[in-house]
C-alpha positions as a printed Julia matrix, in Angstrom:
730×3 Matrix{Float64}:
   0.0    -0.03   -0.17
   1.17    3.41   -0.78
   1.72    6.06    2.11
  -0.37    8.52    0.37
  -3.28    5.59    0.24
  -2.57    4.32    3.88
  -3.42    7.9     4.84
  -6.34    8.13    2.76
  -7.48    5.1     4.05
  -7.22    6.19    7.81
  -8.77    9.61    7.07
 -11.95    8.18    5.54
 -12.27    5.58    8.17
 -11.84    8.18   10.82
 -14.38   10.47    8.98
 -17.21    7.9     8.73
 -20.45    8.9    10.43
 -23.13    6.5    11.93
 -25.65    5.03    9.48
 -29.24    5.55   10.19
 -31.13    2.58   11.21
 -34.78    2.07   10.13
 -36.19    1.14   13.63
 -39.45   -0.84   13.44
 -42.6     1.19   14.29
 -43.69   -1.41   16.8
 -41.98   -2.76   19.87
 -39.8    -5.48   19.6
 -42.54   -7.98   21.01
 -44.53   -7.06   18.0
 -41.87   -8.29   15.46
 -39.79  -10.76   17.65
 -39.45  -13.94   15.92
 -41.61  -12.84   12.78
 -39.09  -14.89   10.71
 -39.57  -18.21   12.61
 -41.6   -21.01   12.27
 -42.29  -21.48   15.83
 -45.32  -22.92   17.7
 -47.27  -19.87   16.9
 -46.52  -20.04   13.23
 -46.88  -23.84   13.44
 -50.46  -23.61   15.06
 -51.69  -21.15   12.18
 -50.29  -23.06    9.31
 -50.69  -26.69   10.2
 -53.74  -28.7    10.7
 -55.15  -29.44   14.3
 -53.9   -32.69   14.63
 -50.67  -32.43   12.5
 -49.68  -29.47   15.11
 -50.6   -31.59   18.19
 -48.63  -34.68   16.69
 -45.46  -32.58   15.99
 -45.51  -30.93   19.24
 -46.02  -34.23   21.11
 -43.1   -35.41   18.97
 -40.87  -32.5    19.8
 -41.77  -32.63   23.61
 -41.2   -36.31   24.09
 -38.0   -36.57   21.8
 -39.84  -39.3    19.34
 -39.49  -39.6    15.55
 -42.02  -38.35   13.32
 -43.89  -40.37   10.77
 -43.44  -39.89    6.78
 -47.09  -38.75    6.63
 -46.84  -36.16    9.68
 -43.51  -34.82    7.69
 -45.73  -34.53    4.59
 -48.0   -32.38    6.28
 -45.52  -30.36    8.31
 -43.63  -29.61    5.11
 -46.71  -28.38    3.34
 -47.49  -25.85    6.32
 -44.07  -24.92    6.58
 -43.97  -24.31    2.72
 -47.02  -22.13    2.53
 -45.51  -20.23    5.78
 -42.26  -19.59    3.8
 -43.69  -18.45    0.58
 -46.07  -15.91    2.36
 -43.12  -14.57    4.07
 -41.49  -14.17    0.52
 -39.2   -17.12    0.57
 -38.27  -18.71   -2.85
 -35.66  -20.99   -1.74
 -35.16  -23.62    1.09
 -31.88  -25.15    2.76
 -30.75  -27.67    5.18
 -28.99  -25.75    7.55
 -25.93  -27.81    9.43
 -22.81  -27.22   11.59
 -19.91  -29.06    9.77
 -16.53  -29.17   11.39
 -15.39  -26.05   10.35
 -16.75  -24.12   13.58
 -19.07  -22.42   10.78
 -22.58  -23.22    9.24
 -23.27  -24.71    5.71
 -26.34  -24.58    3.37
 -27.26  -25.53   -0.25
 -30.27  -23.67   -1.6
 -32.75  -25.13   -3.68
 -35.97  -23.66   -5.25
 -39.52  -24.44   -4.4
 -40.12  -25.7    -7.91
 -40.74  -28.98   -9.54
 -41.92  -29.68  -13.34
 -45.61  -29.61  -13.65
 -45.68  -31.93  -16.66
 -46.96  -29.35  -18.97
 -43.92  -27.31  -19.61
 -43.85  -25.16  -16.38
 -43.27  -25.44  -12.93
 -45.25  -25.64   -9.48
 -44.04  -24.96   -6.13
 -43.75  -28.09   -3.88
 -42.16  -28.98   -0.96
 -42.45  -32.62    0.13
 -41.91  -34.45    3.56
 -39.17  -36.02    2.19
 -37.07  -32.76    1.37
 -38.07  -31.48    4.76
 -36.54  -34.49    6.45
 -33.49  -35.61    4.69
 -31.22  -34.32    2.03
 -27.77  -35.67    0.41
 -24.89  -33.16    0.61
 -21.4   -34.04   -0.47
 -19.58  -35.48    2.4
 -16.13  -35.71    0.85
 -15.75  -32.05    0.53
 -16.31  -30.99    4.39
 -13.57  -32.03    6.82
 -14.28  -35.79    7.9
 -11.02  -37.15    9.06
 -10.82  -39.69    6.65
 -14.16  -41.06    7.14
 -15.43  -40.03    3.56
 -13.15  -40.09    0.59
 -13.78  -37.9    -2.76
 -15.19  -41.48   -4.39
 -17.11  -42.09   -1.27
 -19.06  -38.58   -1.24
 -22.39  -39.48   -0.06
 -23.72  -37.88    3.43
 -27.0   -37.29    4.9
 -28.74  -34.13    6.59
 -31.81  -34.91    8.64
 -34.04  -32.62   10.31
 -33.9   -31.51   13.81
 -37.25  -31.12   14.82
 -36.3   -29.67   18.28
 -34.91  -26.39   16.77
 -37.52  -24.02   14.67
 -36.96  -23.46   11.05
 -36.14  -19.7    10.09
 -36.22  -17.45    7.11
 -32.94  -15.49    6.09
 -33.46  -12.87    3.34
 -35.77  -15.29    0.81
 -34.61  -18.56    1.94
 -36.2   -21.17    4.34
 -33.53  -22.66    6.69
 -33.97  -25.65    8.17
 -31.72  -26.99   11.07
 -30.36  -30.73   10.53
 -27.67  -33.14   11.59
 -25.15  -34.07    8.73
 -23.93  -37.78    9.09
 -21.93  -39.84    6.53
 -23.5   -42.6     4.32
 -22.12  -44.94    6.95
 -23.93  -43.34    9.98
 -20.95  -41.43   11.62
 -21.46  -37.87   12.73
 -19.79  -35.29   10.58
 -20.89  -32.04   12.36
 -21.48  -30.75   15.79
 -25.18  -31.03   16.44
 -25.1   -34.75   16.14
 -23.18  -35.59   19.11
 -24.27  -32.48   20.77
 -27.94  -33.89   20.68
 -26.67  -37.42   21.91
 -24.9   -35.54   24.82
 -27.91  -33.66   25.76
 -30.31  -36.91   25.73
 -27.48  -38.5    28.0
 -27.52  -35.73   30.33
 -31.14  -35.82   30.29
 -31.64  -39.51   31.2
 -28.63  -39.69   33.78
 -29.63  -36.14   35.73
 -33.34  -37.11   35.79
 -32.49  -40.45   37.27
 -30.76  -38.53   40.05
 -33.28  -35.72   40.16
 -36.12  -38.16   41.09
 -34.41  -39.07   44.32
 -35.55  -35.61   45.34
 -38.69  -35.48   43.1
 -40.37  -38.3    41.77
 -42.65  -36.35   39.34
 -39.09  -35.4    37.23
 -39.39  -36.95   33.81
 -36.8   -34.75   31.88
 -33.7   -32.62   32.8
 -32.73  -29.97   29.96
 -29.11  -28.69   29.66
 -29.4   -24.6    29.42
 -26.73  -22.19   27.68
 -26.28  -18.7    27.8
 -23.42  -17.44   25.87
 -21.74  -14.33   26.18
 -20.14  -13.41   22.68
 -17.04  -10.95   22.71
 -16.06   -9.49   19.5
 -14.0    -6.54   17.94
 -15.21   -4.29   15.2
 -12.71   -2.56   12.66
 -13.64   -0.11   10.34
 -13.83   -1.89    6.79
 -11.17    0.08    5.23
  -8.66   -0.25    7.44
  -9.21   -4.05    7.53
  -9.08   -4.1     3.95
  -5.81   -2.34    4.21
  -4.33   -5.32    6.57
  -3.79   -8.5     4.52
  -3.25  -10.27    7.92
  -6.51   -9.09    9.14
  -8.33  -10.14    6.11
  -6.52  -13.67    5.68
  -6.07  -14.67    9.11
  -8.5   -12.76   11.15
  -5.64  -11.37   13.56
  -2.48   -8.83   13.15
   0.42  -11.02   12.78
   2.68   -7.74   13.18
   1.98   -4.3    14.98
   3.48   -2.34   17.74
   1.03   -1.61   20.79
  -0.46    1.83   20.9
   0.51    4.37   23.3
  -2.75    4.1    24.74
  -4.7     0.92   24.52
  -6.63   -0.2    27.52
  -4.21    0.66   30.44
  -6.55    3.65   31.64
  -9.57    1.26   31.82
 -11.81    3.82   30.37
 -13.44    1.41   27.53
 -15.15   -1.07   29.76
 -18.8    -0.3    30.18
 -18.14    3.23   28.74
 -20.28    5.15   26.49
 -20.84    3.52   23.25
 -19.42    5.25   20.02
 -22.62    6.47   17.76
 -21.36    4.33   14.71
 -21.07    1.23   16.84
 -24.49    1.82   18.72
 -26.16    1.95   15.22
 -24.69   -1.18   13.91
 -25.66   -2.7    17.34
 -29.6    -1.57   16.92
 -29.49   -2.86   13.54
 -27.97   -6.43   14.89
 -30.81   -6.66   17.54
 -33.65   -5.8    15.21
 -32.33   -8.7    12.92
 -31.86  -11.03   15.8
 -35.04  -10.34   17.31
 -36.87  -11.04   14.26
 -35.06  -14.55   14.17
 -35.99  -15.2    17.55
 -32.45  -14.78   18.98
 -33.29  -13.28   22.45
 -30.45  -10.63   22.45
 -30.6    -8.93   25.66
 -26.85   -7.25   26.97
 -24.78   -4.93   24.88
 -21.79   -3.22   26.32
 -18.16   -2.27   25.57
 -15.63   -4.88   26.74
 -12.23   -3.93   28.04
  -9.91   -3.68   25.06
 -10.64   -0.45   22.41
 -13.0    -1.65   19.99
 -14.06   -4.77   21.92
 -17.8    -5.24   22.17
 -19.98   -8.07   23.65
 -23.29   -9.28   23.15
 -25.14  -11.74   25.47
 -28.91  -13.35   24.94
 -31.16  -14.86   27.65
 -30.71  -18.26   28.18
 -32.16  -21.0    26.28
 -32.02  -24.66   25.8
 -28.58  -25.49   24.88
 -29.47  -26.81   21.48
 -31.44  -23.83   20.48
 -28.78  -21.45   22.04
 -26.16  -23.01   19.91
 -28.08  -22.44   17.12
 -28.88  -18.88   17.78
 -25.12  -18.5    18.51
 -24.01  -19.53   15.07
 -26.69  -17.83   13.48
 -25.61  -14.6    15.41
 -21.95  -14.72   14.27
 -23.44  -15.24   10.36
 -25.66  -12.26   10.56
 -23.42  -10.14   12.75
 -20.93  -10.22    9.82
 -23.62   -9.21    7.51
 -25.09   -6.24    9.58
 -21.43   -5.21   10.09
 -20.72   -4.74    6.47
 -23.73   -2.64    6.07
 -22.08   -0.16    8.72
 -18.42   -0.27    7.16
 -17.35   -2.46    9.86
 -15.85   -5.99    9.94
 -16.24   -7.75   12.84
 -13.3   -10.06   14.37
 -13.92  -13.27   16.12
 -10.51  -14.11   16.39
  -9.59  -14.99   19.93
  -6.64  -12.8    19.66
  -6.68  -10.32   16.89
  -4.36   -7.77   18.7
  -1.42   -8.24   20.76
  -0.82   -6.66   24.02
  -4.75   -6.3    24.9
  -7.55   -8.57   25.81
  -8.86  -11.17   23.58
 -12.35  -12.24   22.99
 -13.85  -15.41   24.65
 -17.43  -16.69   24.16
 -18.49  -17.5    28.07
 -20.88  -20.37   28.37
 -22.83  -20.16   31.13
 -24.44  -23.52   31.53
 -26.79  -25.06   33.92
 -29.17  -27.82   34.16
 -33.17  -27.83   34.92
 -35.93  -30.02   35.49
 -39.32  -30.13   33.52
 -41.1   -29.56   37.07
 -39.06  -26.23   36.99
 -36.31  -26.82   39.42
 -32.76  -25.27   38.75
 -30.64  -28.01   39.81
 -27.7   -25.48   40.57
 -29.66  -23.19   42.68
 -29.8   -23.67   46.22
 -33.22  -23.83   47.93
 -35.27  -22.92   50.92
 -35.33  -26.46   52.38
 -32.84  -28.93   53.48
 -34.08  -31.1    50.61
 -33.73  -28.7    48.09
 -29.98  -28.09   49.38
 -29.05  -31.63   49.45
 -30.0   -31.75   45.7
 -28.13  -28.6    45.04
 -25.1   -30.15   46.81
 -25.44  -33.35   44.96
 -25.31  -31.84   41.52
 -22.69  -29.37   41.97
 -20.2   -32.04   43.76
 -21.46  -34.5    40.77
 -20.24  -31.57   38.26
 -16.87  -31.31   40.22
 -16.05  -34.66   39.96
 -16.94  -34.77   36.3
 -14.41  -31.86   35.53
 -11.72  -33.4    37.48
 -11.85  -36.61   35.94
 -12.16  -35.04   32.8
 -10.16  -31.96   33.03
  -7.8   -32.5    30.06
 -10.62  -33.41   27.87
 -12.55  -30.02   28.56
  -9.45  -28.33   27.78
  -9.17  -30.18   24.55
 -12.84  -29.04   23.62
 -11.89  -25.61   23.84
  -8.52  -25.5    22.38
  -7.8   -24.37   18.8
  -4.85  -22.63   17.16
  -6.53  -19.24   17.82
  -7.74  -19.73   21.41
  -4.13  -20.82   22.17
  -2.96  -17.17   21.82
  -5.76  -16.08   24.24
  -5.64  -18.55   27.13
  -3.43  -17.16   30.06
  -2.94  -13.67   28.96
  -4.99  -10.45   29.6
  -7.83  -11.78   32.03
  -8.43  -15.0    29.85
  -8.22  -18.34   31.93
  -5.25  -20.16   31.8
  -4.88  -23.5    30.17
  -5.23  -25.49   33.09
  -8.77  -26.54   34.02
  -9.79  -25.73   37.66
 -13.16  -24.82   39.3
 -13.79  -21.61   41.24
 -16.56  -21.95   44.06
 -15.97  -19.01   46.25
 -15.87  -19.19   49.91
 -19.13  -19.81   51.09
 -19.72  -23.16   48.86
 -16.23  -23.87   49.52
 -16.87  -23.91   53.16
 -20.09  -26.1    52.81
 -18.08  -28.66   50.75
 -15.21  -28.85   53.46
 -17.87  -29.07   56.02
 -19.38  -32.26   54.41
 -15.8   -33.58   53.5
 -14.92  -33.11   57.38
 -18.08  -34.39   59.0
 -19.5   -37.65   60.01
 -22.97  -38.4    59.65
 -23.49  -38.22   63.11
 -22.62  -34.5    63.63
 -24.02  -33.24   60.51
 -27.3   -32.25   62.16
 -25.56  -29.99   64.71
 -23.22  -27.99   62.24
 -24.01  -24.31   61.87
 -21.96  -21.48   60.25
 -21.34  -17.95   61.39
 -22.62  -16.49   57.95
 -26.24  -16.13   58.87
 -27.32  -19.77   57.7
 -27.24  -23.18   59.04
 -25.53  -26.04   56.73
 -26.78  -28.89   58.81
 -27.98  -31.19   56.02
 -30.8   -32.12   58.64
 -32.43  -28.72   59.1
 -30.6   -26.02   56.32
 -32.58  -22.72   55.99
 -32.06  -20.93   52.82
 -28.57  -20.53   51.2
 -26.76  -17.45   49.98
 -24.56  -18.88   47.58
 -24.89  -16.01   44.82
 -23.11  -13.47   47.41
 -19.81  -15.06   46.33
 -17.02  -13.11   44.66
 -15.94  -13.86   41.14
 -12.58  -14.97   39.71
 -12.11  -13.88   36.25
  -8.98  -16.16   36.25
 -10.76  -19.28   36.53
 -11.89  -21.19   33.31
 -14.71  -22.91   35.3
 -16.51  -20.98   37.64
 -19.53  -21.34   39.88
 -21.4   -18.25   39.93
 -24.66  -18.56   42.14
 -27.08  -20.71   40.08
 -24.91  -22.09   37.06
 -21.36  -22.75   36.12
 -19.35  -20.34   33.66
 -17.0   -22.1    31.2
 -14.95  -19.02   30.6
 -12.25  -20.68   28.5
 -14.69  -21.07   25.15
 -12.83  -19.01   22.49
 -14.98  -16.45   20.71
 -14.9   -17.97   17.62
 -15.65  -21.6    18.58
 -18.7   -23.44   18.15
 -20.2   -23.86   21.69
 -21.11  -27.35   20.74
 -17.6   -28.6    21.32
 -17.5   -27.65   24.86
 -21.01  -28.26   25.63
 -20.77  -31.93   24.1
 -17.55  -32.72   26.18
 -19.09  -31.16   29.42
 -22.71  -32.56   29.07
 -21.32  -36.23   28.27
 -18.78  -35.98   31.16
 -21.73  -34.83   33.52
 -23.99  -37.49   32.49
 -21.37  -40.49   32.69
 -20.81  -39.38   36.01
 -24.29  -38.76   37.41
 -25.13  -42.41   35.89
 -22.1   -43.65   38.04
 -23.33  -41.97   41.04
 -26.83  -43.19   40.74
 -25.66  -46.87   40.52
 -23.48  -46.53   43.67
 -26.6   -44.98   45.63
 -29.26  -47.69   44.2
 -26.53  -50.32   45.47
 -26.44  -48.62   48.79
 -30.18  -48.4    49.14
 -30.44  -52.02   48.1
 -28.15  -52.87   50.98
 -30.45  -51.09   53.48
 -28.93  -47.52   53.86
 -31.48  -44.45   54.16
 -31.45  -42.36   51.01
 -30.1   -39.18   52.85
 -26.95  -40.88   54.43
 -26.34  -42.99   50.98
 -26.1   -39.25   49.26
 -23.8   -37.76   52.12
 -21.78  -41.08   52.14
 -21.12  -40.79   48.42
 -20.73  -36.87   48.05
 -18.04  -37.01   50.84
 -16.1   -39.51   48.36
 -16.56  -37.55   45.62
 -15.46  -34.24   47.39
 -12.22  -36.03   48.48
 -11.56  -37.38   45.34
 -12.08  -33.9    43.29
 -10.43  -31.71   45.68
  -7.47  -31.31   43.11
  -9.72  -29.51   40.79
 -11.03  -26.6    43.24
  -8.77  -23.59   43.28
 -10.08  -20.26   44.09
  -7.07  -18.07   43.58
  -5.02  -16.33   40.9
  -4.74  -18.71   38.02
  -2.24  -16.29   36.59
   0.26  -17.27   39.04
   3.33  -19.26   38.34
   2.56  -21.05   41.73
  -0.49  -22.18   40.54
   1.0   -23.68   37.75
   3.36  -25.59   39.75
   0.65  -26.45   42.1
  -1.81  -27.87   39.41
   1.0   -30.09   38.3
   1.52  -31.53   41.76
  -2.29  -32.07   41.93
  -2.24  -33.84   38.84
  -3.85  -31.57   36.43
  -3.3   -31.25   32.96
  -0.95  -28.51   32.3
  -0.01  -29.1    28.52
   0.15  -25.95   26.56
   0.71  -27.37   23.39
  -2.56  -27.41   21.14
  -1.68  -30.66   19.11
  -0.6   -32.32   22.35
  -3.58  -31.03   24.22
  -5.93  -32.48   21.29
  -4.73  -36.17   22.42
  -6.94  -35.74   25.37
  -9.89  -36.91   23.11
  -8.36  -40.37   22.49
  -7.14  -41.3    26.1
  -9.04  -44.5    27.24
 -11.0   -42.84   29.66
 -12.57  -40.16   27.14
 -12.99  -43.16   24.38
 -14.9   -45.17   27.07
 -16.95  -42.25   28.73
 -18.06  -41.17   24.89
 -19.26  -44.84   24.3
 -20.85  -45.24   27.58
 -22.79  -42.13   27.09
 -23.46  -43.02   23.37
 -22.08  -39.65   22.22
 -19.1   -40.53   19.9
 -17.66  -43.99   18.51
 -14.1   -44.57   18.58
 -13.75  -44.21   14.96
 -15.46  -40.75   15.24
 -13.06  -39.57   17.69
 -10.19  -40.69   15.85
 -11.84  -38.79   12.88
 -12.43  -35.72   14.63
  -8.75  -35.49   15.99
  -7.32  -35.74   12.51
  -9.6   -32.91   11.47
  -8.14  -30.83   14.8
  -4.91  -31.46   13.71
  -5.44  -30.72   10.31
  -7.13  -27.42   10.91
  -4.41  -26.2    13.31
  -1.81  -27.19   10.86
  -3.71  -25.07    7.87
  -4.2   -22.03   10.29
  -0.67  -22.04   11.2
   0.55  -22.48    7.71
  -1.78  -19.6     6.39
  -0.55  -17.34    8.82
   3.07  -18.08    8.2
   2.61  -17.72    4.21
   1.13  -14.5     4.84
   3.65  -12.81    7.25
   6.64  -14.15    4.98
   4.59  -12.09    2.11
   4.36   -9.19    4.46
   7.83   -9.19    5.84
   9.62   -9.85    2.43
   7.23   -7.61    0.1
   5.78   -4.74    2.29
   7.98   -4.23    5.23
  11.61   -5.03    4.04
  11.13   -3.13    1.01
   9.9    -0.17    2.96
  12.72   -0.23    5.67
  15.22   -0.37    3.22
  14.03    2.85    1.44
  14.07    4.35    4.6
  17.67    3.45    5.58
  18.58    4.5     2.16
  17.01    7.85    2.68
  19.2     8.09    6.08
  22.65    6.82    4.14
  22.03    9.79    1.82
  21.41   12.28    4.67
  24.67   10.84    6.62
  26.63   11.0     3.04
  25.44   14.75    2.7
  25.96   16.09    6.21
  29.5    14.7     6.35
  30.2    16.46    3.19
  29.07   19.82    4.98
  30.69   18.72    8.17
  33.75   17.15    8.32
  35.95   15.43   11.16
  34.46   14.84   14.52
  31.7    17.39   14.59
  30.39   15.75   11.21
  30.31   12.33   13.14
  28.54   13.96   16.21
  25.86   15.13   13.8
  24.93   11.99   11.91
  25.86    9.88   14.99
  21.98    9.1    15.63
  21.46    8.32   12.06
  24.52    5.86   11.79
  22.81    4.16   15.01
  19.5     3.89   13.23
  21.04    2.6    10.19
  22.78   -0.21   11.92
  19.57   -1.02   13.99
  17.62   -1.43   11.02
  20.07   -3.59    9.19
  20.25   -5.89   12.11
  16.37   -6.27   12.29
  16.46   -6.74    8.42
  18.93   -9.43    8.7
  17.08  -11.13   11.52
  13.73  -10.99    9.75
  15.27  -12.13    6.17
  17.02  -14.92    8.43
  13.94  -16.14   10.28
  11.72  -15.78    7.23
  14.11  -18.31    5.31
  13.85  -20.48    8.59
  10.24  -20.28    8.75
   9.85  -21.15    5.27
  12.13  -24.34    5.25
  10.24  -25.24    8.45
   7.31  -25.02    6.76
   8.34  -27.26    3.73
   9.77  -29.92    6.13
   6.49  -30.17    8.06
   4.46  -30.34    5.02
   6.62  -33.65    3.95
   4.81  -35.35    6.97
   2.0   -37.55    6.39
   0.91  -38.3     9.71
  -1.65  -35.42   10.73
  -0.38  -35.26   14.39
   3.15  -35.08   13.8
   2.5   -32.57   11.31
   0.78  -30.33   13.55
   3.43  -30.84   16.29
   6.11  -29.83   13.77
   4.25  -26.37   12.61
   3.64  -25.87   16.72
   7.36  -26.45   17.47
   9.16  -25.2    14.48
   7.08  -23.11   12.32
   5.13  -20.77   14.98
   8.75  -20.05   17.22
  10.42  -17.96   14.17
   6.93  -16.27   13.4
   7.15  -14.7    17.05
  10.74  -13.62   16.28
  10.09  -12.39   12.98
   7.15  -10.26   14.68
   9.11   -8.8    17.36
  11.58   -7.42   14.91
   9.15   -5.92   12.45
   7.55   -4.19   15.49
  10.72   -2.75   16.23
  11.12   -1.29   12.85
   7.71    0.19   13.02
   8.71    2.37   15.76
  11.58    3.52   13.77
  10.7     3.91   10.1
   9.17    7.34    8.95
   5.56    6.87    9.76
   4.47    8.44    6.55
   6.13    5.68    4.85
   5.05    2.52    7.07
   2.61    0.5     4.57
   0.12   -0.59    6.91
  -2.43    0.78    9.32
  -1.03    0.9    12.89
  -2.69   -0.2    16.35
  -3.43    3.32   17.04
  -5.42    3.75   13.99
  -7.22    0.41   13.98
  -8.26    0.16   17.8
  -9.88    3.63   17.78
 -13.7     4.23   16.32
 -14.81    7.71   15.92
């Protein structure tokens, strides 16, 4: 980019005004979910018997018949066409962390030379997209391309622009899952069954337990002109170079600050589109870093919440471009300031209305609360390496452990009040439980417990998995991730733990133990066994890393090695018991994870090499030549010692520029050779390890020396928008 063009781009970005948003005259409740085929629209467009049969199938999680599918398809088609839709698509979640869709028109031959609008049940229920062109870990080859997408009746269809989108699963011809939704639904089914079994100890009326998710989507906004002027942002989602701005987040003045007018106009437009699609967007605010923001919805059932998050990310990118912005979902687009996460607030609730992680007002309620909390802690302890693997990626690896992001060690924060309760249960015998009391204004004797005040606890922003009053907040999830990855591992692990817990309780009861005593006895065992996972201190400290190693927690930081946790026998057996993954599916998914890691680093390395050699080095050389010319001219005018003193600073700068350029050239050559050597490796895991160990290190060195040159080279000559220009929307 030429100097004049760079400044023109920056000036254009800073001169932009907020684009007016056409706000509906009605209040949000008047147009909320107007583009969703929800129960209200089902009731309107389906025959009464068809509607009742479909609702029965959704609520009881049973398959639907072909005749019922035909009836639903006809009503759904009429609704979609009435809304202006011309096409339909099966909308699914391949292993790319994004979504996929293939559009077909509502047309078929009428036999008379024309067409009719048709949409049969077979088209609603199932389609056959190519399964070999998506990441599949070798399950499908190019010559074995068939795969199936199948309608998920629990997630309502919706309309984007003029296309009816039908949420579906995606599986191979041989039955293995090739997406995130299939194993997520399996995990949710497993936790429903296992948690309901335990919940019935306290309420025999419980039939189902639902998993709930409330995500908090963090993101950055960058002016589109500046984004286009940064090839690294456009091609990798993050800046591969760039010295920190003199002012960034150190004054802590952006967090919860006044929202810039351009951003507020974007947010309003986005919220209107979200509400029309039934996404319950509720909270918006500035985040800690400049240009960083957050959107959070009202909690929903996990499957629908995950669909809505993926839909939001797609809609957000589209709306941003209308406002001359680009959205950055990368976990660490800018060095030296906060990265972006997608905190997953997770809870379980019964169909009778009980929140299982919320303390109650009776001893039985609180025993139930403690039972479920302790079982979650036990599950997280047993599978802490797996849970870390579920949130790890090449992009999230940059964020974890830096600038308020939790470290790459899974631990649970409980807060002092819950910690005291757990300690009391662990260290008390059944005989003295009834007489125990605490000085915080409540009793914790399990025979007679008044209302607990658990939500009065402090918060710990360095904890990757924190109890926050009536839910657990999985803070380690990355902003670009599909929430399903973390939710699959968490719900499956908890389901497996609860099933094991119930087996042991039932055995004790069969042996003649009273239910309460059996529960307390097993809870005591679990509290002791999972004590290592409990940590309420500073997760950033070196002392914690050493302590975590001593406790036996997984402290690995290499992403390719972290993925190994999926193939540990404990993980394979747990997923098999819960019916979530087969060994073949796990092996295939890990192949995809290693391959995706390699490709992302590969792209970054190629972009960095191009920018270093074709953009930075030529500019630095040109500036150095100007300094050399200046030195020669000054020495002509001023000879001897006086002349040397006059040009001493320039000579020092010339020498430093030479050193930095020399290192950059050398390290680019080293990086290119390392990439070539790694590419020759056939095994995906070994290749990913090679990229991590040999390609990433020189990239970091190259960046360091480019950032030093940025401070030395004439500002008017620097070819790329700088952090001070990228990070402040005006």
